[in-house]
Amino acid sequence: MRHIISLLMENEAGALSRVAGLFSARGYNIESLTVAPTEDATLSRMTIVTRGSEDVIEQIIKQLNKLIDVVKILDLSDGSHIERELMLVKVRAFGKDREEMKRMAEIFRGRIIDVTEKTYTIELTGPGSKLDAFIEALDQSAILETVRTGASGIGRGDRILKV
Amino acid sequence: MELTGAEITVRCLAEEGVEFVFGYPGGAVLNIYDEIFKQDKFKHVLVRHEQAAVHGADGYARSSGKVGVALVTSGPGLTNAVTGIATAYMDSIPLVIISGQVPVPAIGMDAFQEVDTVGITRPCVKHNFLVKDIKDLATTIKKAFYIAATGRPGPVLVDIPKDITQQSHEFAYPETVTMRSYSPVVKGHSGQIKKAVQMLLEAKRPMIYAGGGVVLGNAAAQLTELTKLLGYPVTNTLMGLGAYPATDAQFLGMLGMHGTYEANMAMQHSDVLLAVGARFDDRVIGSPEHFARDARRIVHIDIDPSSISKRVKVDVPIVGDVGGVLDEMIKLIKAGKEKAEAKAITAWWTQIELWRAKNCLKYNHASPIIKPQFVVEKLWEVTGGDAFVTTDVGQHQMWAAQYYKFDQPRRWITSGGLGTMGFGLPAAMGVQLAHPGSDVACVTGESSIQMCIQELSTCKQYHLPLKIVNLNNRYMGMVRQWQEFFYGNRYAESYMDSLPDFVKLAEAYGHVGMKIEKPADVEPALREAFAMKERLVFMDFITDQTENVFPMVPGGKGISEMILAEEL
Ligand SMILES: Cc1ncc(C[n+]2csc(CCOP(=O)(O)OP(=O)(O)O)c2C)c(N)n1
């Protein structure tokens, strides 16, 4: 099962490598991992997307909790939550494709953030599945480059991860 | 008052009540050594290799229950120490390791004797720190001791760049430390404890399985009281030996790969299992699938939630300090109901006695060649079962575990998790320093002892009267045993050729050497050696080359699928 895990950790040098090292040493799978400081600069918030059986996920959370720098963990998948990911896609856009690309971006509520004679760069935010759908909807040969941030997540309503 | 980083480091160690620092100097720690020279709060023990510094601190910690301290220089000093750190990590031993580092501006420049210490040690420490600002130094050391000793203990490393040891800063040692990211759970959940007691009282075929966590958590007395109160059979893991008195009738011996027949059978066939401070590892329960074939309900008490339901699913998990949880269980049992299945339990004991009657540890007493088991039995007799025993790794380790009956915790000092050859001698140094005047034996093999043999020199310098019991079978015996059983007797590189004359070697280091070749000489030699209270005695016992350790559970098999001596 896919799980999205949020954690708050001390914003110390090497904190990220402790998490990454844990996943590689124990053979856990990482689909994506994002990290950035929070409004409190001493804390970083990390979102990890991983896959595993319930037993494996239980171990992952226990092992993460054991890291001395980890302050708090929430398995967002345990309840209702919102997931967002940002993607930038550079596409070929000239001739008859140009109008088509603009239309596609609009349909997916993307924004064109850079324009040249031959290309558009489109910014798109949403759950990972929406980004996947956008990529699929495009003419594959028109995609010049893509970059994705990996998922960030937050609990719905009063499900709050805070120190 | 302003102190230099080196002064602060040394003052912090003194504030923590450190008695011994096991170490080895080098460029990056010279300022610290200069301060050590000027103080008399703790003693520095100069080892001959940094691996031994960490093992020495480890032996001190295991036998005393206090935090052990090692000090090494940057680069090769640190890399030499890694085996020791990993050994302590695998067995959850509280250590603080201080390593020197190149000056902060030189970090990342491939400077002389620079290694990424935090990176190299990260997977084998409970936590590590690189001190980049002198104002953090004292609190970091305070945190290191706190983290090492609390929760599930473990080694913590503090990497201190050389320029930090030179800079000055106001010194005040923090009295306490709180960390929002670290607060180990100590009290077990009362509801769970009630459930566990209920389950234990309803058992028909109960079994108590206790591991190193009982020793580390200083809960041997509680384990013994609970076990006596219930009248149930009990086994200890390799790491747990001494947690329950081995000479008591309720004790079934060690379990696991080289556990007794009765302990492994009772484990497999139990219907309610109480696991205390143990982790169901592969050397203990063998194949988890095979173990799960017989249905049983499991109560598991451990300080570390990640040890629970890792390899085996448990029914009643209790996270908490083992001693506190056992105390609460004892109270409930004393206040509460009787056992529901008294009759079934009598039948269970009858079954266990049948298993025990197999006498799975018997061996040939009439042999004209010295049997290694005989040496350990005699060692136990001669020391009145009261010695501290360290070991290396191999057959001799298993024989020591099987035949030396430990009645007290912290007397048995062995590298269980990592299985580090070379551990025995330096660990024994730490034990002897913590317990001057006590008998300390190092049971070893001719291969293992050569991995840290240089420490005989340290023993001379600090007058450590260890008794080295070398079970010399001219083979890496444990390797040879596997080759005999599983590799068609092809003894690839397991013969120890060109051995030194250990008697002369011991003498060259300034100690007493003895070579013992006949069974009749075993006991007199041991008596003579232990009578020499002031001297280190190296006893080289020439033992049967072909002896194997039984019972044995082959790798990947279930624990009730043992090979017994008589079956070959
Ligand atoms: C540092 C290290 N290297 C290799 C091994 C693998 N190993 C386990 S037991 C053993 C043989 C030990 O031989 P010896 O010390 O003579 O003891 P014996 O088994 O003969 O009693 C070896 C090589 C190990 N445990 N540790």
Short mmCIF file of C-alpha atoms in Angstrom, two decimals, chain B residues 57 80 214 273 364 378 383 405 415 427 520 537:
data_model
loop_
_atom_site.label_atom_id
_atom_site.label_comp_id
_atom_site.label_asym_id
_atom_site.label_seq_id
_atom_site.Cartn_x
_atom_site.Cartn_y
_atom_site.Cartn_z
CA ALA B 57 34.88 1.15 27.30
CA ASN B 80 39.79 1.80 13.67
CA VAL B 214 16.63 -7.41 31.32
CA LEU B 273 5.04 -16.77 25.80
CA ASN B 364 32.71 -37.50 26.28
CA LYS B 378 36.21 -26.55 35.46
CA THR B 383 35.91 -19.60 40.15
CA LYS B 405 26.35 -21.11 34.78
CA SER B 415 29.52 -9.67 21.51
CA ALA B 427 36.53 -5.96 26.89
CA ALA B 520 44.11 -34.19 34.28
CA VAL B 537 47.99 -15.67 33.08
#
